[in-house]
Amino acid sequence: MDNLVTERLVLHPMSVDEAERVVAGEPDPDDRWEQGYPTEGDVTVARRFLERCASTGDPQPFGPYVIRRRSDHRAIGGIGFHLPPDEHRSVTIGYGLVPAARGKGYASEALRALLSLARDQGVASVKGDADHENTASQRVMTAAGMRQIGEDERVKYYAVSWRP
């Protein structure tokens, strides 16, 4: 699987070797992790990715991606699909950035690239959610073209869909 490249970012498909280093918290010199990377969320995603690879094989292109700045190639977060498309050709996404990279539009830029990939791969809809207090994540999904489709006492639900 090739990298997804945007104006300011490279979304690099996580490999098994990279996931093992993220879980261990031990980067190779070439990994170039930004301060605060990997976050607790990145470690959780890497563990799940390793479990999925062991049980069903590499899910790419519907797996996790490391978000890197093009300017310095530092890992600043992650984005990806929770699972491959379901029987309705729907996927759910998640993302996160280290604190120093937040508020610069990186998450929206990365999400737009992931949505484009999903559409190109024949996905019919992409879903996401954010806690009520997480207005930054709500703005990210809205800026990337997703719309709020509902909410419950804890979270707001977002989605975007395309016609075949």
mmCIF file of N, CA, C and O in Angstrom, residues 17-95:
data_model
loop_
_atom_site.group_PDB
_atom_site.id
_atom_site.type_symbol
_atom_site.label_atom_id
_atom_site.label_comp_id
_atom_site.label_asym_id
_atom_site.label_seq_id
_atom_site.Cartn_x
_atom_site.Cartn_y
_atom_site.Cartn_z
ATOM 1 N N ASP A 17 6.053 -4.132 11.783
ATOM 2 C CA ASP A 17 7.264 -3.704 12.499
ATOM 3 C C ASP A 17 7.048 -2.364 13.201
ATOM 4 O O ASP A 17 7.440 -2.189 14.358
ATOM 5 N N GLU A 18 6.411 -1.410 12.506
ATOM 6 C CA GLU A 18 6.135 -0.107 13.119
ATOM 7 C C GLU A 18 5.186 -0.249 14.302
ATOM 8 O O GLU A 18 5.383 0.379 15.345
ATOM 9 N N ALA A 19 4.168 -1.067 14.145
ATOM 10 C CA ALA A 19 3.202 -1.276 15.226
ATOM 11 C C ALA A 19 3.884 -1.878 16.454
ATOM 12 O O ALA A 19 3.597 -1.476 17.588
ATOM 13 N N GLU A 20 4.788 -2.813 16.233
ATOM 14 C CA GLU A 20 5.509 -3.405 17.362
ATOM 15 C C GLU A 20 6.346 -2.358 18.088
ATOM 16 O O GLU A 20 6.414 -2.348 19.319
ATOM 17 N N ARG A 21 6.984 -1.447 17.354
ATOM 18 C CA ARG A 21 7.773 -0.382 17.984
ATOM 19 C C ARG A 21 6.878 0.595 18.742
ATOM 20 O O ARG A 21 7.234 1.070 19.815
ATOM 21 N N VAL A 22 5.709 0.907 18.181
ATOM 22 C CA VAL A 22 4.770 1.806 18.861
ATOM 23 C C VAL A 22 4.315 1.178 20.174
ATOM 24 O O VAL A 22 4.307 1.845 21.211
ATOM 25 N N VAL A 23 3.957 -0.091 20.151
ATOM 26 C CA VAL A 23 3.506 -0.775 21.363
ATOM 27 C C VAL A 23 4.632 -0.803 22.404
ATOM 28 O O VAL A 23 4.392 -0.580 23.594
ATOM 29 N N ALA A 24 5.858 -1.056 21.952
ATOM 30 C CA ALA A 24 7.003 -1.111 22.868
ATOM 31 C C ALA A 24 7.467 0.276 23.304
ATOM 32 O O ALA A 24 8.185 0.405 24.293
ATOM 33 N N GLY A 25 7.077 1.313 22.547
ATOM 34 C CA GLY A 25 7.532 2.668 22.854
ATOM 35 C C GLY A 25 8.999 2.872 22.550
ATOM 36 O O GLY A 25 9.652 3.716 23.157
ATOM 37 N N GLU A 26 9.515 2.108 21.582
ATOM 38 C CA GLU A 26 10.938 2.148 21.238
ATOM 39 C C GLU A 26 11.110 2.415 19.746
ATOM 40 O O GLU A 26 11.103 1.485 18.939
ATOM 41 N N PRO A 27 11.286 3.676 19.363
ATOM 42 C CA PRO A 27 11.423 3.996 17.939
ATOM 43 C C PRO A 27 12.790 3.614 17.376
ATOM 44 O O PRO A 27 13.790 3.600 18.093
ATOM 45 N N ASP A 28 12.815 3.294 16.094
ATOM 46 C CA ASP A 28 14.063 3.216 15.346
ATOM 47 C C ASP A 28 14.498 4.643 15.059
ATOM 48 O O ASP A 28 13.652 5.554 15.045
ATOM 49 N N PRO A 29 15.773 4.874 14.788
ATOM 50 C CA PRO A 29 16.209 6.244 14.472
ATOM 51 C C PRO A 29 15.456 6.864 13.288
ATOM 52 O O PRO A 29 15.229 8.065 13.260
ATOM 53 N N ASP A 30 15.022 6.041 12.340
ATOM 54 C CA ASP A 30 14.310 6.557 11.160
ATOM 55 C C ASP A 30 12.847 6.889 11.443
ATOM 56 O O ASP A 30 12.184 7.489 10.612
ATOM 57 N N ASP A 31 12.324 6.500 12.617
ATOM 58 C CA ASP A 31 10.906 6.721 12.910
ATOM 59 C C ASP A 31 10.560 8.189 13.115
ATOM 60 O O ASP A 31 9.465 8.606 12.790
ATOM 61 N N ARG A 32 11.445 8.985 13.672
ATOM 62 C CA ARG A 32 11.256 10.430 13.846
ATOM 63 C C ARG A 32 9.916 10.764 14.498
ATOM 64 O O ARG A 32 9.064 11.401 13.898
ATOM 65 N N TRP A 33 9.760 10.385 15.746
ATOM 66 C CA TRP A 33 8.536 10.644 16.489
ATOM 67 C C TRP A 33 8.557 12.040 17.088
ATOM 68 O O TRP A 33 9.519 12.449 17.732
ATOM 69 N N GLU A 34 7.475 12.770 16.915
ATOM 70 C CA GLU A 34 7.285 14.073 17.553
ATOM 71 C C GLU A 34 7.113 13.854 19.059
ATOM 72 O O GLU A 34 6.661 12.783 19.490
ATOM 73 N N GLN A 35 7.456 14.861 19.844
ATOM 74 C CA GLN A 35 7.254 14.792 21.289
ATOM 75 C C GLN A 35 5.799 14.406 21.579
ATOM 76 O O GLN A 35 4.880 15.008 21.035
ATOM 77 N N GLY A 36 5.599 13.379 22.396
ATOM 78 C CA GLY A 36 4.250 12.939 22.745
ATOM 79 C C GLY A 36 3.724 11.800 21.898
ATOM 80 O O GLY A 36 2.644 11.267 22.177
ATOM 81 N N TYR A 37 4.448 11.428 20.845
ATOM 82 C CA TYR A 37 4.044 10.291 20.014
ATOM 83 C C TYR A 37 4.819 9.070 20.463
ATOM 84 O O TYR A 37 6.008 9.177 20.721
ATOM 85 N N PRO A 38 4.219 7.934 20.569
ATOM 86 C CA PRO A 38 2.809 7.637 20.343
ATOM 87 C C PRO A 38 1.954 7.993 21.562
ATOM 88 O O PRO A 38 2.419 7.896 22.696
ATOM 89 N N THR A 39 0.730 8.407 21.291
ATOM 90 C CA THR A 39 -0.216 8.662 22.367
ATOM 91 C C THR A 39 -0.770 7.320 22.848
ATOM 92 O O THR A 39 -0.549 6.277 22.208
ATOM 93 N N GLU A 40 -1.511 7.361 23.921
ATOM 94 C CA GLU A 40 -2.158 6.140 24.417
ATOM 95 C C GLU A 40 -3.070 5.548 23.337
ATOM 96 O O GLU A 40 -3.132 4.340 23.150
ATOM 97 N N GLY A 41 -3.759 6.421 22.604
ATOM 98 C CA GLY A 41 -4.619 5.960 21.513
ATOM 99 C C GLY A 41 -3.839 5.283 20.406
ATOM 100 O O GLY A 41 -4.278 4.269 19.852
ATOM 101 N N ASP A 42 -2.660 5.822 20.076
ATOM 102 C CA ASP A 42 -1.816 5.202 19.036
ATOM 103 C C ASP A 42 -1.381 3.802 19.456
ATOM 104 O O ASP A 42 -1.337 2.881 18.633
ATOM 105 N N VAL A 43 -1.053 3.645 20.733
ATOM 106 C CA VAL A 43 -0.630 2.338 21.240
ATOM 107 C C VAL A 43 -1.791 1.346 21.163
ATOM 108 O O VAL A 43 -1.613 0.195 20.728
ATOM 109 N N THR A 44 -2.980 1.776 21.536
ATOM 110 C CA THR A 44 -4.158 0.914 21.464
ATOM 111 C C THR A 44 -4.424 0.488 20.026
ATOM 112 O O THR A 44 -4.683 -0.693 19.750
ATOM 113 N N VAL A 45 -4.343 1.432 19.097
ATOM 114 C CA VAL A 45 -4.568 1.118 17.683
ATOM 115 C C VAL A 45 -3.511 0.135 17.178
ATOM 116 O O VAL A 45 -3.826 -0.828 16.465
ATOM 117 N N ALA A 46 -2.257 0.347 17.556
ATOM 118 C CA ALA A 46 -1.182 -0.547 17.122
ATOM 119 C C ALA A 46 -1.398 -1.967 17.653
ATOM 120 O O ALA A 46 -1.187 -2.948 16.919
ATOM 121 N N ARG A 47 -1.824 -2.087 18.906
ATOM 122 C CA ARG A 47 -2.105 -3.419 19.474
ATOM 123 C C ARG A 47 -3.213 -4.120 18.693
ATOM 124 O O ARG A 47 -3.108 -5.305 18.359
ATOM 125 N N ARG A 48 -4.290 -3.391 18.424
ATOM 126 C CA ARG A 48 -5.415 -3.983 17.679
ATOM 127 C C ARG A 48 -4.979 -4.380 16.264
ATOM 128 O O ARG A 48 -5.396 -5.419 15.745
ATOM 129 N N PHE A 49 -4.157 -3.545 15.656
ATOM 130 C CA PHE A 49 -3.643 -3.843 14.316
ATOM 131 C C PHE A 49 -2.825 -5.140 14.342
ATOM 132 O O PHE A 49 -2.991 -6.000 13.473
ATOM 133 N N LEU A 50 -1.949 -5.286 15.326
ATOM 134 C CA LEU A 50 -1.138 -6.502 15.436
ATOM 135 C C LEU A 50 -2.026 -7.727 15.636
ATOM 136 O O LEU A 50 -1.788 -8.786 15.023
ATOM 137 N N GLU A 51 -3.059 -7.609 16.457
ATOM 138 C CA GLU A 51 -3.991 -8.722 16.665
ATOM 139 C C GLU A 51 -4.709 -9.077 15.369
ATOM 140 O O GLU A 51 -4.859 -10.252 15.029
ATOM 141 N N ARG A 52 -5.146 -8.060 14.631
ATOM 142 C CA ARG A 52 -5.851 -8.306 13.366
ATOM 143 C C ARG A 52 -4.927 -8.963 12.348
ATOM 144 O O ARG A 52 -5.321 -9.900 11.653
ATOM 145 N N CYS A 53 -3.691 -8.471 12.258
ATOM 146 C CA CYS A 53 -2.726 -9.067 11.322
ATOM 147 C C CYS A 53 -2.475 -10.532 11.661
ATOM 148 O O CYS A 53 -2.375 -11.370 10.761
ATOM 149 N N ALA A 54 -2.380 -10.847 12.939
ATOM 150 C CA ALA A 54 -2.131 -12.222 13.365
ATOM 151 C C ALA A 54 -3.319 -13.137 13.072
ATOM 152 O O ALA A 54 -3.140 -14.309 12.745
ATOM 153 N N SER A 55 -4.534 -12.603 13.169
ATOM 154 C CA SER A 55 -5.712 -13.454 12.996
ATOM 155 C C SER A 55 -6.245 -13.492 11.568
ATOM 156 O O SER A 55 -6.669 -14.550 11.106
ATOM 157 N N THR A 56 -6.234 -12.348 10.867
ATOM 158 C CA THR A 56 -6.840 -12.323 9.527
ATOM 159 C C THR A 56 -5.935 -11.739 8.447
ATOM 160 O O THR A 56 -6.344 -11.653 7.293
ATOM 161 N N GLY A 57 -4.741 -11.285 8.803
ATOM 162 C CA GLY A 57 -3.839 -10.691 7.825
ATOM 163 C C GLY A 57 -3.933 -9.174 7.830
ATOM 164 O O GLY A 57 -4.784 -8.583 8.501
ATOM 165 N N ASP A 58 -3.056 -8.564 7.078
ATOM 166 C CA ASP A 58 -2.980 -7.099 7.006
ATOM 167 C C ASP A 58 -4.254 -6.549 6.362
ATOM 168 O O ASP A 58 -4.604 -6.932 5.255
ATOM 169 N N PRO A 59 -4.951 -5.640 7.048
ATOM 170 C CA PRO A 59 -6.216 -5.127 6.527
ATOM 171 C C PRO A 59 -6.073 -3.973 5.528
ATOM 172 O O PRO A 59 -7.085 -3.441 5.068
ATOM 173 N N GLN A 60 -4.851 -3.570 5.205
ATOM 174 C CA GLN A 60 -4.680 -2.402 4.339
ATOM 175 C C GLN A 60 -5.390 -2.623 3.016
ATOM 176 O O GLN A 60 -5.375 -3.742 2.507
ATOM 177 N N PRO A 61 -6.016 -1.603 2.473
ATOM 178 C CA PRO A 61 -5.914 -0.196 2.840
ATOM 179 C C PRO A 61 -6.821 0.227 3.997
ATOM 180 O O PRO A 61 -6.868 1.401 4.348
ATOM 181 N N PHE A 62 -7.512 -0.735 4.624
ATOM 182 C CA PHE A 62 -8.464 -0.397 5.689
ATOM 183 C C PHE A 62 -7.880 -0.647 7.071
ATOM 184 O O PHE A 62 -8.508 -1.254 7.922
ATOM 185 N N GLY A 63 -6.692 -0.150 7.278
ATOM 186 C CA GLY A 63 -6.023 -0.258 8.564
ATOM 187 C C GLY A 63 -5.591 1.114 9.051
ATOM 188 O O GLY A 63 -6.079 2.140 8.571
ATOM 189 N N PRO A 64 -4.640 1.143 9.973
ATOM 190 C CA PRO A 64 -4.165 2.417 10.519
ATOM 191 C C PRO A 64 -3.059 3.052 9.670
ATOM 192 O O PRO A 64 -2.304 2.348 8.980
ATOM 193 N N TYR A 65 -2.978 4.362 9.778
ATOM 194 C CA TYR A 65 -1.959 5.150 9.092
ATOM 195 C C TYR A 65 -1.275 6.058 10.104
ATOM 196 O O TYR A 65 -1.937 6.628 10.970
ATOM 197 N N VAL A 66 0.038 6.193 9.967
ATOM 198 C CA VAL A 66 0.786 7.151 10.771
ATOM 199 C C VAL A 66 0.732 8.481 10.035
ATOM 200 O O VAL A 66 1.015 8.544 8.833
ATOM 201 N N ILE A 67 0.356 9.542 10.733
ATOM 202 C CA ILE A 67 0.327 10.885 10.133
ATOM 203 C C ILE A 67 1.693 11.523 10.353
ATOM 204 O O ILE A 67 2.154 11.666 11.480
ATOM 205 N N ARG A 68 2.338 11.900 9.244
ATOM 206 C CA ARG A 68 3.649 12.555 9.300
ATOM 207 C C ARG A 68 3.571 13.902 8.590
ATOM 208 O O ARG A 68 2.912 14.030 7.561
ATOM 209 N N ARG A 69 4.254 14.898 9.155
ATOM 210 C CA ARG A 69 4.394 16.182 8.460
ATOM 211 C C ARG A 69 5.375 16.005 7.310
ATOM 212 O O ARG A 69 6.430 15.376 7.490
ATOM 213 N N ARG A 70 5.058 16.549 6.170
ATOM 214 C CA ARG A 70 5.983 16.478 5.032
ATOM 215 C C ARG A 70 7.237 17.306 5.280
ATOM 216 O O ARG A 70 8.314 16.957 4.823
ATOM 217 N N SER A 71 7.098 18.407 6.018
ATOM 218 C CA SER A 71 8.224 19.335 6.211
ATOM 219 C C SER A 71 9.388 18.713 6.967
ATOM 220 O O SER A 71 10.543 19.006 6.663
ATOM 221 N N ASP A 72 9.107 17.846 7.951
ATOM 222 C CA ASP A 72 10.196 17.248 8.736
ATOM 223 C C ASP A 72 10.044 15.735 8.904
ATOM 224 O O ASP A 72 10.848 15.102 9.568
ATOM 225 N N HIS A 73 9.031 15.160 8.330
ATOM 226 C CA HIS A 73 8.733 13.723 8.333
ATOM 227 C C HIS A 73 8.533 13.161 9.745
ATOM 228 O O HIS A 73 8.705 11.974 9.993
ATOM 229 N N ARG A 74 8.166 14.020 10.694
ATOM 230 C CA ARG A 74 7.919 13.572 12.065
ATOM 231 C C ARG A 74 6.506 12.992 12.189
ATOM 232 O O ARG A 74 5.549 13.547 11.659
ATOM 233 N N ALA A 75 6.401 11.889 12.917
ATOM 234 C CA ALA A 75 5.103 11.282 13.220
ATOM 235 C C ALA A 75 4.396 12.159 14.246
ATOM 236 O O ALA A 75 4.926 12.404 15.328
ATOM 237 N N ILE A 76 3.213 12.648 13.880
ATOM 238 C CA ILE A 76 2.466 13.555 14.761
ATOM 239 C C ILE A 76 1.131 12.976 15.204
ATOM 240 O O ILE A 76 0.406 13.608 15.969
ATOM 241 N N GLY A 77 0.779 11.774 14.738
ATOM 242 C CA GLY A 77 -0.479 11.169 15.130
ATOM 243 C C GLY A 77 -0.834 9.994 14.257
ATOM 244 O O GLY A 77 0.002 9.464 13.527
ATOM 245 N N GLY A 78 -2.100 9.614 14.351
ATOM 246 C CA GLY A 78 -2.575 8.482 13.578
ATOM 247 C C GLY A 78 -4.008 8.684 13.129
ATOM 248 O O GLY A 78 -4.762 9.485 13.699
ATOM 249 N N ILE A 79 -4.358 7.952 12.081
ATOM 250 C CA ILE A 79 -5.710 7.982 11.535
ATOM 251 C C ILE A 79 -5.944 6.640 10.881
ATOM 252 O O ILE A 79 -4.988 5.979 10.444
ATOM 253 N N GLY A 80 -7.181 6.211 10.833
ATOM 254 C CA GLY A 80 -7.424 4.948 10.161
ATOM 255 C C GLY A 80 -8.843 4.467 10.314
ATOM 256 O O GLY A 80 -9.703 5.127 10.902
ATOM 257 N N PHE A 81 -9.057 3.281 9.778
ATOM 258 C CA PHE A 81 -10.351 2.614 9.791
ATOM 259 C C PHE A 81 -10.372 1.615 10.941
ATOM 260 O O PHE A 81 -9.387 0.911 11.170
ATOM 261 N N HIS A 82 -11.485 1.535 11.650
ATOM 262 C CA HIS A 82 -11.589 0.572 12.742
ATOM 263 C C HIS A 82 -11.583 -0.855 12.220
ATOM 264 O O HIS A 82 -10.954 -1.732 12.805
ATOM 265 N N LEU A 83 -12.300 -1.079 11.108
ATOM 266 C CA LEU A 83 -12.406 -2.398 10.480
ATOM 267 C C LEU A 83 -12.570 -2.209 8.974
ATOM 268 O O LEU A 83 -12.921 -1.112 8.520
ATOM 269 N N PRO A 84 -12.369 -3.271 8.190
ATOM 270 C CA PRO A 84 -12.696 -3.180 6.762
ATOM 271 C C PRO A 84 -14.194 -2.923 6.575
ATOM 272 O O PRO A 84 -14.982 -3.063 7.522
ATOM 273 N N PRO A 85 -14.613 -2.574 5.371
ATOM 274 C CA PRO A 85 -16.037 -2.288 5.122
ATOM 275 C C PRO A 85 -16.931 -3.465 5.508
ATOM 276 O O PRO A 85 -16.575 -4.625 5.319
ATOM 277 N N ASP A 86 -18.107 -3.130 6.049
ATOM 278 C CA ASP A 86 -19.079 -4.158 6.408
ATOM 279 C C ASP A 86 -19.926 -4.515 5.189
ATOM 280 O O ASP A 86 -19.646 -4.066 4.069
ATOM 281 N N GLU A 87 -20.980 -5.300 5.416
ATOM 282 C CA GLU A 87 -21.827 -5.759 4.306
ATOM 283 C C GLU A 87 -22.556 -4.621 3.597
ATOM 284 O O GLU A 87 -23.016 -4.784 2.473
ATOM 285 N N HIS A 88 -22.638 -3.457 4.245
ATOM 286 C CA HIS A 88 -23.270 -2.289 3.625
ATOM 287 C C HIS A 88 -22.236 -1.348 3.010
ATOM 288 O O HIS A 88 -22.571 -0.228 2.633
ATOM 289 N N ARG A 89 -20.973 -1.821 2.943
ATOM 290 C CA ARG A 89 -19.843 -1.029 2.425
ATOM 291 C C ARG A 89 -19.626 0.225 3.276
ATOM 292 O O ARG A 89 -19.306 1.285 2.769
ATOM 293 N N SER A 90 -19.776 0.080 4.587
ATOM 294 C CA SER A 90 -19.608 1.177 5.531
ATOM 295 C C SER A 90 -18.381 0.917 6.404
ATOM 296 O O SER A 90 -18.078 -0.230 6.736
ATOM 297 N N VAL A 91 -17.686 2.001 6.751
ATOM 298 C CA VAL A 91 -16.527 1.922 7.643
ATOM 299 C C VAL A 91 -16.648 2.993 8.716
ATOM 300 O O VAL A 91 -17.375 3.970 8.551
ATOM 301 N N THR A 92 -15.912 2.795 9.797
ATOM 302 C CA THR A 92 -15.830 3.782 10.864
ATOM 303 C C THR A 92 -14.378 4.214 10.994
ATOM 304 O O THR A 92 -13.467 3.394 10.898
ATOM 305 N N ILE A 93 -14.170 5.519 11.206
ATOM 306 C CA ILE A 93 -12.822 6.069 11.278
ATOM 307 C C ILE A 93 -12.519 6.584 12.683
ATOM 308 O O ILE A 93 -13.413 6.828 13.483
ATOM 309 N N GLY A 94 -11.225 6.735 12.923
ATOM 310 C CA GLY A 94 -10.741 7.354 14.145
ATOM 311 C C GLY A 94 -9.442 8.065 13.845
ATOM 312 O O GLY A 94 -8.757 7.742 12.865
ATOM 313 N N TYR A 95 -9.081 9.035 14.671
ATOM 314 C CA TYR A 95 -7.856 9.805 14.450
ATOM 315 C C TYR A 95 -7.444 10.493 15.730
ATOM 316 O O TYR A 95 -8.239 10.632 16.666
#
